[in-house]
Tab-separated table of C-alpha atoms in Angstrom:
chain	number	residue	atom	x	y	z
A	253	MET	CA	-43.369	-41.893	-29.025
A	254	GLY	CA	-42.088	-39.049	-31.288
A	255	PHE	CA	-43.728	-35.659	-31.697
A	256	ARG	CA	-47.373	-34.791	-32.041
A	257	PHE	CA	-49.328	-31.549	-31.202
A	258	VAL	CA	-52.924	-31.549	-30.310
A	259	ILE	CA	-55.239	-28.787	-29.741
A	260	ARG	CA	-57.774	-29.856	-27.129
A	261	HIS	CA	-59.839	-26.596	-26.213
A	262	ARG	CA	-60.169	-23.263	-27.972
A	263	CYS	CA	-61.214	-20.057	-26.725
A	264	PRO	CA	-64.548	-18.999	-28.415
A	265	VAL	CA	-63.467	-15.212	-28.190
A	266	THR	CA	-59.800	-15.033	-28.733
A	267	GLN	CA	-57.158	-17.420	-30.666
A	268	ALA	CA	-56.296	-18.889	-27.340
A	269	ARG	CA	-55.824	-22.471	-27.169
A	270	LEU	CA	-55.044	-25.323	-24.879
A	271	GLY	CA	-52.823	-28.060	-26.272
A	272	ARG	CA	-50.431	-30.912	-25.725
A	273	LEU	CA	-46.968	-31.320	-27.201
A	274	GLN	CA	-45.865	-35.037	-27.173
A	275	THR	CA	-42.023	-35.442	-27.211
A	276	PRO	CA	-39.983	-38.636	-26.574
A	277	HIS	CA	-39.476	-37.526	-23.076
A	278	GLY	CA	-43.167	-36.810	-22.324
A	279	PRO	CA	-45.772	-34.448	-22.843
A	280	VAL	CA	-45.826	-30.473	-22.565
A	281	ASP	CA	-49.348	-29.215	-21.917
A	282	THR	CA	-49.645	-25.451	-23.220
A	283	PRO	CA	-49.781	-22.847	-22.633
A	284	ARG	CA	-46.547	-23.249	-20.828
A	285	PHE	CA	-43.638	-21.353	-19.589
A	286	MET	CA	-40.236	-23.118	-20.134
A	287	PRO	CA	-37.716	-22.220	-17.349
A	288	VAL	CA	-34.049	-21.149	-18.779
A	289	GLY	CA	-31.205	-23.597	-17.744
A	290	THR	CA	-28.675	-22.191	-19.923
A	291	MET	CA	-25.642	-24.180	-18.751
A	292	ALA	CA	-27.780	-27.394	-18.159
A	293	THR	CA	-28.952	-26.083	-14.953
A	294	VAL	CA	-31.845	-23.762	-13.949
A	295	LYS	CA	-29.614	-21.647	-11.550
A	296	GLY	CA	-29.852	-22.583	-7.892
A	297	LEU	CA	-32.249	-25.441	-8.210
A	298	THR	CA	-31.884	-29.223	-8.345
A	299	THR	CA	-33.894	-30.977	-11.114
A	300	GLU	CA	-36.260	-32.462	-8.277
A	301	GLN	CA	-36.917	-28.903	-7.086
A	302	LEU	CA	-37.455	-27.707	-10.597
A	303	GLY	CA	-40.027	-30.405	-11.241
A	304	GLN	CA	-42.077	-29.356	-8.044
A	305	THR	CA	-42.359	-26.044	-9.688
A	306	GLN	CA	-44.618	-27.819	-12.373
A	307	ALA	CA	-42.092	-27.148	-14.977
A	308	GLN	CA	-42.490	-29.677	-17.787
A	309	MET	CA	-39.913	-28.341	-20.309
A	310	VAL	CA	-36.733	-26.561	-19.782
A	311	LEU	CA	-34.097	-24.818	-22.086
A	312	ALA	CA	-30.431	-25.235	-22.200
A	313	ASN	CA	-28.123	-23.141	-24.813
A	314	ALA	CA	-26.152	-24.804	-27.336
A	315	TYR	CA	-23.405	-22.051	-27.788
A	316	HIS	CA	-22.752	-21.924	-24.111
A	317	LEU	CA	-22.667	-25.810	-23.555
A	318	HIS	CA	-20.231	-25.826	-26.727
A	319	LEU	CA	-17.877	-23.531	-24.884
A	320	GLN	CA	-18.255	-25.555	-21.550
A	321	PRO	CA	-18.053	-28.521	-20.893
A	322	GLY	CA	-18.539	-29.264	-24.818
A	323	GLU	CA	-21.051	-31.267	-26.743
A	324	ASP	CA	-18.980	-34.341	-26.937
A	325	ARG	CA	-18.568	-34.699	-23.262
A	326	VAL	CA	-22.339	-34.289	-22.813
A	327	ALA	CA	-22.724	-36.803	-25.354
A	328	GLU	CA	-20.396	-39.222	-23.764
A	329	ALA	CA	-22.379	-38.799	-20.673
A	330	GLY	CA	-25.548	-39.998	-22.412
A	331	GLY	CA	-26.934	-36.824	-23.586
A	332	LEU	CA	-28.314	-33.699	-22.025
A	333	HIS	CA	-31.122	-35.666	-20.106
A	334	ARG	CA	-28.914	-37.789	-18.247
A	335	PHE	CA	-26.021	-35.318	-17.913
A	336	MET	CA	-28.324	-32.829	-15.887
A	337	GLY	CA	-30.621	-35.385	-14.443
A	338	TRP	CA	-33.762	-34.226	-16.115
A	339	ASP	CA	-36.225	-36.593	-17.359
A	340	GLY	CA	-38.646	-34.275	-18.877
A	341	PRO	CA	-38.436	-32.463	-22.470
A	342	ILE	CA	-35.587	-30.103	-23.216
A	343	LEU	CA	-35.295	-27.494	-25.776
A	344	THR	CA	-31.872	-25.974	-26.832
A	345	ASP	CA	-31.407	-22.762	-28.340
A	346	SER	CA	-29.322	-22.570	-31.217
A	347	GLY	CA	-26.849	-19.775	-30.527
A	348	GLY	CA	-28.782	-17.370	-32.542
A	349	TYR	CA	-29.715	-15.181	-29.625
A	350	GLN	CA	-25.986	-14.673	-28.865
A	351	VAL	CA	-25.498	-12.848	-32.263
A	352	PHE	CA	-27.625	-10.217	-30.573
A	353	SER	CA	-26.436	-10.447	-26.855
A	354	LEU	CA	-22.782	-10.695	-27.729
A	355	ALA	CA	-22.667	-8.396	-30.759
A	356	GLY	CA	-19.740	-6.696	-29.169
A	357	CYS	CA	-17.496	-9.680	-29.654
A	358	ASN	CA	-18.644	-11.470	-32.863
A	359	ARG	CA	-18.459	-10.754	-36.602
A	360	VAL	CA	-21.627	-11.689	-38.598
A	361	GLU	CA	-21.245	-13.006	-42.281
A	362	ASP	CA	-23.683	-14.840	-44.633
A	363	GLN	CA	-21.470	-18.030	-44.092
A	364	GLY	CA	-21.847	-17.809	-40.246
A	365	VAL	CA	-20.695	-15.878	-37.215
A	366	THR	CA	-17.363	-15.703	-35.545
A	367	PHE	CA	-17.292	-15.232	-31.798
A	368	ARG	CA	-14.588	-14.379	-29.354
A	369	SER	CA	-15.195	-16.614	-26.374
A	370	PRO	CA	-16.048	-14.446	-23.367
A	371	ARG	CA	-14.418	-17.119	-21.192
A	372	ASP	CA	-10.912	-17.485	-22.731
A	373	GLY	CA	-10.803	-15.354	-25.742
A	374	ARG	CA	-10.536	-18.200	-28.155
A	375	THR	CA	-12.156	-17.794	-31.638
A	376	ILE	CA	-15.456	-19.690	-32.136
A	377	ARG	CA	-16.865	-20.248	-35.432
A	378	MET	CA	-20.852	-20.878	-35.672
A	379	THR	CA	-22.625	-21.764	-38.613
A	380	PRO	CA	-25.925	-23.281	-39.149
A	381	GLU	CA	-24.131	-26.646	-39.626
A	382	ARG	CA	-22.204	-26.332	-36.836
A	383	SER	CA	-25.087	-25.464	-34.655
A	384	MET	CA	-26.964	-28.462	-35.699
A	385	ALA	CA	-23.983	-30.566	-35.111
A	386	ILE	CA	-23.790	-29.440	-31.573
A	387	GLN	CA	-27.574	-29.525	-30.857
A	388	ASN	CA	-27.614	-33.148	-32.323
A	389	ARG	CA	-24.891	-34.324	-30.000
A	390	LEU	CA	-26.666	-32.468	-27.008
A	391	GLY	CA	-29.795	-34.632	-27.731
A	392	ALA	CA	-32.545	-32.200	-26.704
A	393	ASP	CA	-36.098	-33.124	-27.914
A	394	VAL	CA	-36.663	-29.656	-29.525
A	395	ILE	CA	-33.720	-27.775	-31.288
A	396	MET	CA	-33.735	-24.388	-32.661
A	397	ALA	CA	-32.702	-23.311	-36.048
A	398	PHE	CA	-29.565	-20.924	-36.191
A	399	ASP	CA	-30.930	-17.331	-36.776
A	400	HIS	CA	-29.544	-13.783	-36.983
A	401	CYS	CA	-31.413	-12.033	-34.106
A	402	PRO	CA	-30.955	-8.153	-34.736
A	403	SER	CA	-31.210	-5.727	-32.026
A	404	ALA	CA	-34.249	-3.391	-31.678
A	405	GLN	CA	-32.109	-0.263	-32.686
A	406	ALA	CA	-31.155	-1.694	-35.937
A	407	ASP	CA	-32.573	-0.033	-39.133
A	408	CYS	CA	-34.821	-1.416	-41.613
A	409	GLN	CA	-32.116	-2.293	-44.048
A	410	GLU	CA	-30.042	-3.982	-41.208
A	411	VAL	CA	-33.090	-5.873	-40.044
A	412	GLU	CA	-34.045	-6.974	-43.779
A	413	ALA	CA	-30.416	-8.299	-44.084
A	414	ALA	CA	-30.708	-10.230	-41.060
A	415	THR	CA	-34.009	-11.697	-41.773
A	416	ASP	CA	-32.865	-12.717	-45.210
A	417	ARG	CA	-29.891	-14.309	-43.661
A	418	THR	CA	-32.212	-16.072	-41.293
A	419	HIS	CA	-33.957	-18.005	-44.232
A	420	HIS	CA	-30.932	-18.999	-45.915
A	421	TRP	CA	-29.670	-20.351	-42.763
A	422	LEU	CA	-32.803	-22.226	-42.126
A	423	GLU	CA	-32.268	-23.978	-45.489
A	424	ARG	CA	-28.883	-25.210	-44.321
A	425	CYS	CA	-30.199	-26.125	-40.929
A	426	ILE	CA	-32.702	-28.423	-42.321
A	427	ALA	CA	-29.981	-29.802	-44.732
A	428	ALA	CA	-27.637	-30.667	-41.875
A	429	HIS	CA	-30.245	-31.698	-39.438
A	430	ASP	CA	-29.846	-35.703	-39.159
A	431	ASN	CA	-31.448	-36.679	-35.868
A	432	GLN	CA	-35.012	-37.545	-36.474
A	433	ASP	CA	-35.548	-37.913	-32.829
A	434	GLN	CA	-35.275	-34.183	-32.454
A	435	ALA	CA	-37.859	-31.674	-33.544
A	436	LEU	CA	-36.220	-28.726	-35.306
A	437	PHE	CA	-38.297	-25.422	-34.916
A	438	GLY	CA	-37.952	-22.608	-37.345
A	439	ILE	CA	-37.637	-18.784	-36.279
A	440	VAL	CA	-39.585	-15.826	-37.780
A	441	GLN	CA	-37.633	-12.681	-37.612
A	442	GLY	CA	-38.230	-9.252	-39.178
A	443	GLY	CA	-37.872	-6.882	-36.052
A	444	ARG	CA	-40.556	-4.210	-35.655
A	445	HIS	CA	-41.343	-3.959	-39.447
A	446	GLY	CA	-44.792	-5.642	-40.407
A	447	GLU	CA	-43.741	-6.287	-44.134
A	448	LEU	CA	-40.504	-7.906	-42.971
A	449	ARG	CA	-42.490	-10.029	-40.428
A	450	ARG	CA	-44.884	-11.086	-43.141
A	451	TRP	CA	-42.189	-12.130	-45.644
A	452	SER	CA	-40.357	-14.079	-42.814
A	453	ALA	CA	-43.359	-15.789	-41.590
A	454	ALA	CA	-44.160	-16.822	-45.085
A	455	THR	CA	-40.700	-17.993	-45.918
A	456	VAL	CA	-39.929	-19.975	-42.706
A	457	CYS	CA	-43.175	-21.599	-42.552
A	458	SER	CA	-42.962	-22.722	-46.167
A	459	HIS	CA	-40.903	-25.449	-44.649
A	460	ASP	CA	-42.870	-28.356	-43.191
A	461	LEU	CA	-41.280	-28.359	-39.634
A	462	PRO	CA	-42.699	-29.570	-36.366
A	463	GLY	CA	-42.909	-26.247	-34.911
A	464	PHE	CA	-42.333	-22.427	-35.074
A	465	ALA	CA	-40.997	-19.587	-33.045
A	466	ILE	CA	-41.266	-15.821	-33.037
A	467	GLY	CA	-37.845	-14.610	-32.522
A	468	GLY	CA	-36.403	-11.211	-32.269
A	469	VAL	CA	-38.732	-9.737	-29.444
A	470	SER	CA	-37.636	-8.529	-26.086
A	471	VAL	CA	-34.465	-7.318	-27.641
A	472	GLY	CA	-34.939	-3.522	-26.258
A	473	GLU	CA	-37.974	-2.488	-28.002
A	474	SER	CA	-41.015	-1.098	-26.176
A	475	THR	CA	-43.759	-3.409	-24.617
A	476	ALA	CA	-46.242	-1.787	-27.135
A	477	ASP	CA	-43.990	-3.039	-30.000
A	478	ILE	CA	-43.798	-6.359	-28.579
A	479	HIS	CA	-47.404	-6.853	-28.418
A	480	ARG	CA	-47.795	-5.368	-31.978
A	481	VAL	CA	-45.282	-7.849	-33.409
A	482	VAL	CA	-47.010	-10.798	-31.628
A	483	LYS	CA	-50.407	-9.664	-32.725
A	484	LEU	CA	-49.031	-9.786	-36.352
A	485	ALA	CA	-46.849	-12.615	-36.283
A	486	ALA	CA	-48.767	-15.381	-34.320
A	487	PRO	CA	-51.697	-15.816	-36.683
A	488	LEU	CA	-49.252	-16.142	-39.700
A	489	LEU	CA	-47.734	-19.285	-38.118
A	490	PRO	CA	-49.386	-22.831	-38.981
A	491	GLU	CA	-52.740	-23.452	-36.899
A	492	GLN	CA	-51.825	-27.158	-36.173
A	493	LYS	CA	-48.130	-26.508	-35.127
A	494	PRO	CA	-46.875	-25.341	-31.589
A	495	ARG	CA	-45.948	-21.609	-31.617
A	496	TYR	CA	-43.120	-20.296	-29.198
A	497	LEU	CA	-42.461	-16.733	-28.331
A	498	MET	CA	-38.867	-16.706	-27.363
A	499	GLY	CA	-37.638	-14.578	-24.385
A	500	VAL	CA	-41.065	-13.563	-22.935
A	501	GLY	CA	-42.119	-14.333	-19.279
A	502	SER	CA	-44.011	-11.581	-17.572
A	503	LEU	CA	-47.665	-12.232	-17.091
A	504	ALA	CA	-48.970	-9.520	-19.210
A	505	GLU	CA	-47.052	-10.305	-22.073
A	506	MET	CA	-47.795	-13.945	-21.792
A	507	ALA	CA	-51.717	-13.416	-21.295
A	508	GLN	CA	-51.838	-11.088	-24.348
A	509	ALA	CA	-49.654	-13.632	-26.593
A	510	VAL	CA	-51.921	-16.676	-25.638
A	511	ALA	CA	-54.972	-14.719	-26.732
A	512	GLN	CA	-52.944	-14.565	-30.358
A	513	GLY	CA	-52.439	-18.151	-30.297
A	514	VAL	CA	-48.991	-18.602	-28.777
A	515	ASP	CA	-48.472	-22.026	-26.975
A	516	LEU	CA	-44.787	-21.709	-25.463
A	517	PHE	CA	-42.755	-19.173	-23.548
A	518	ASP	CA	-39.282	-18.786	-21.846
A	519	CYS	CA	-37.452	-16.144	-20.167
A	520	VAL	CA	-34.631	-15.642	-17.520
A	521	LEU	CA	-36.813	-13.310	-15.556
A	522	PRO	CA	-37.996	-15.572	-12.610
A	523	THR	CA	-34.600	-16.879	-11.562
A	524	ARG	CA	-32.716	-13.552	-12.302
A	525	LEU	CA	-35.362	-11.691	-10.047
A	526	GLY	CA	-34.543	-14.405	-7.345
A	527	ARG	CA	-31.025	-14.057	-7.551
A	528	HIS	CA	-31.577	-10.337	-6.914
A	529	GLY	CA	-33.785	-10.883	-3.863
A	530	ALA	CA	-37.124	-10.294	-5.508
A	531	ALA	CA	-40.249	-12.326	-5.571
A	532	LEU	CA	-43.367	-12.324	-8.080
A	533	VAL	CA	-46.611	-11.862	-6.098
A	534	GLN	CA	-49.721	-11.350	-7.976
A	535	GLY	CA	-48.064	-10.154	-10.794
A	536	ASP	CA	-45.571	-7.756	-9.136
A	537	ALA	CA	-41.991	-7.985	-8.153
A	538	TRP	CA	-41.446	-7.465	-4.595
A	539	SER	CA	-37.987	-6.684	-3.290
A	540	LEU	CA	-37.393	-8.829	-0.090
A	541	LYS	CA	-34.761	-6.324	0.780
A	542	ARG	CA	-37.410	-3.673	1.958
A	543	ALA	CA	-37.651	-3.156	5.570
A	544	CYS	CA	-41.367	-3.846	5.584
A	545	PHE	CA	-40.775	-7.526	5.637
A	546	ARG	CA	-38.262	-7.402	8.523
A	547	ASP	CA	-41.203	-8.457	11.045
A	548	ASP	CA	-43.658	-9.935	8.561
A	549	HIS	CA	-44.015	-13.480	9.643
A	550	ARG	CA	-46.675	-14.199	6.969
A	551	PRO	CA	-46.164	-16.584	3.961
A	552	LEU	CA	-44.611	-14.864	0.926
A	553	ASP	CA	-48.096	-15.711	-0.804
A	554	SER	CA	-50.433	-17.787	1.285
A	555	SER	CA	-52.181	-18.912	-1.975
A	556	CYS	CA	-49.156	-20.523	-3.369
A	557	PRO	CA	-48.410	-24.084	-2.878
A	558	CYS	CA	-44.692	-24.018	-3.395
A	559	TRP	CA	-41.977	-25.155	-0.792
A	560	THR	CA	-40.839	-21.403	0.122
A	561	CYS	CA	-44.341	-20.245	0.883
A	562	ARG	CA	-45.387	-23.566	2.791
A	563	ARG	CA	-42.389	-23.422	4.949
A	564	HIS	CA	-40.883	-19.963	5.249
A	565	SER	CA	-41.916	-16.340	6.072
A	566	ARG	CA	-41.592	-13.025	4.412
A	567	ALA	CA	-39.115	-12.149	7.421
A	568	TYR	CA	-36.928	-15.144	7.068
A	569	LEU	CA	-36.506	-14.390	3.401
A	570	HIS	CA	-35.737	-10.939	4.169
A	571	HIS	CA	-33.234	-12.240	6.661
A	572	LEU	CA	-31.589	-14.376	3.881
A	573	VAL	CA	-31.356	-11.649	1.243
A	574	HIS	CA	-29.870	-9.218	3.644
A	575	SER	CA	-27.331	-11.765	4.883
A	576	ARG	CA	-26.697	-12.830	1.106
A	577	GLU	CA	-27.357	-16.413	1.893
A	578	LEU	CA	-27.118	-18.624	-1.366
A	579	LEU	CA	-30.498	-20.247	-0.036
A	580	ALA	CA	-32.297	-16.745	-0.840
A	581	ALA	CA	-31.890	-17.170	-4.570
A	582	SER	CA	-32.869	-20.766	-4.366
A	583	LEU	CA	-36.396	-20.173	-2.450
A	584	LEU	CA	-37.102	-17.007	-4.316
A	585	SER	CA	-36.553	-18.843	-7.572
A	586	ILE	CA	-38.484	-21.729	-6.591
A	587	HIS	CA	-41.286	-19.542	-5.712
A	588	ASN	CA	-41.075	-17.194	-9.033
A	589	LEU	CA	-41.114	-20.285	-11.238
A	590	THR	CA	-44.132	-21.842	-9.526
A	591	HIS	CA	-45.798	-18.553	-9.926
A	592	LEU	CA	-45.613	-18.628	-13.735
A	593	GLN	CA	-46.485	-22.232	-13.812
A	594	ARG	CA	-49.630	-21.704	-11.784
A	595	PHE	CA	-50.428	-18.601	-14.099
A	596	CYS	CA	-50.203	-20.822	-17.151
A	597	ASN	CA	-52.320	-23.530	-15.534
A	598	ALA	CA	-54.972	-20.683	-14.872
A	599	MET	CA	-54.911	-19.677	-18.339
A	600	GLY	CA	-55.390	-23.276	-19.431
A	601	GLN	CA	-58.265	-23.679	-17.233
A	602	ALA	CA	-59.819	-20.624	-18.122
A	603	ILE	CA	-59.686	-21.692	-21.641
A	604	VAL	CA	-61.467	-24.904	-20.892
A	605	GLU	CA	-64.058	-23.207	-18.976
A	606	GLY	CA	-64.613	-20.428	-21.727
A	607	THR	CA	-63.463	-17.562	-19.417
A	608	PHE	CA	-60.100	-16.864	-20.906
A	609	ALA	CA	-61.418	-13.739	-22.566
A	610	GLU	CA	-63.103	-12.294	-19.559
A	611	HIS	CA	-60.177	-13.253	-17.037
A	612	PHE	CA	-57.097	-12.623	-18.966
A	613	THR	CA	-57.851	-10.212	-21.779
A	614	PRO	CA	-57.536	-7.238	-22.390
A	615	TRP	CA	-54.857	-7.197	-19.469
A	616	ASP	CA	-54.759	-4.436	-17.114
A	617	SER	CA	-54.240	-3.867	-13.357
A	618	ALA	CA	-57.779	-4.441	-12.576
A	619	SER	CA	-57.950	-7.942	-14.286
A	620	PRO	CA	-59.778	-10.348	-12.399
A	621	ALA	CA	-57.227	-12.973	-13.434
A	622	ALA	CA	-55.582	-12.399	-9.879
A	623	ASN	CA	-58.678	-14.045	-8.660
A	624	THR	CA	-58.251	-17.171	-10.580
A	625	TRP	CA	-54.962	-18.518	-9.706
């Protein structure tokens, strides 16, 4: 069916919108949180369990899948969807984030990036052309341009160089991308610097791409800086194209970004919390290690429809966490992902009903949003 993005409803007060992104593997209703499945798996969950959280689109990572098992092996298995047993839409990151996260074992040049594999020490050369070839072989519905993501501690000169490099790499990605069944999204960089963000948005959005992302946030900067960058950058992206804020998945940050017109989000937070014995309840992270849950036989969240909350008690989850049972991470991750999907659904419903501005912005601890989902 190809790609098409339709805005169905708008908030009369903010820039929030309810939309639908149509992909070859089905629709994605926005605003929508996308679980991260770096290695073609959302850690601890089967794809059936993942679907039950109401997730519609998941992420995988081109760099890590290139290392193991290799894009050719995935392609021989029928592509990423068949390989991981997920029938819905998939987005692959380009490896650009690893330029930041693996800064200690890579060398960045204008031509590309040379990584030393954290698995076996071998040298990995990643260029825009190589990233496109890997993602084309993996076969995701949406693929990301290879970009240079600088850290929040980089000075203005370093961020400017990274932003300029991102722009040139995008041109090379567009030239190398040869699978029309995949939508290539461009990424806006510029760090915390307003003028660099404006320059990057103008340059990246000069290309007629199916969608655009705000990158280079949640890389060590303050929450206030994240909000300021999103408020500046989101309105600069094309109105009729999907807007993706990379690496953000907390309720407050999502609500404020949706108010600026952002549609898509991803973050490792919900499953990482699950693996560390924590659950998202009413926007807070509860540690199930705490003794207060030892004899608490109530559901984790009585309003939540997930398998964990329907079948298990806080006391049982406390027991699993203290016993270091693998099931603890799975059950808590199921709940945490459901929690974020319910929140996105609630934002969408509020946009339809015209109550988004009242219930979700400005976000604070007394927000009535807790009563709407």
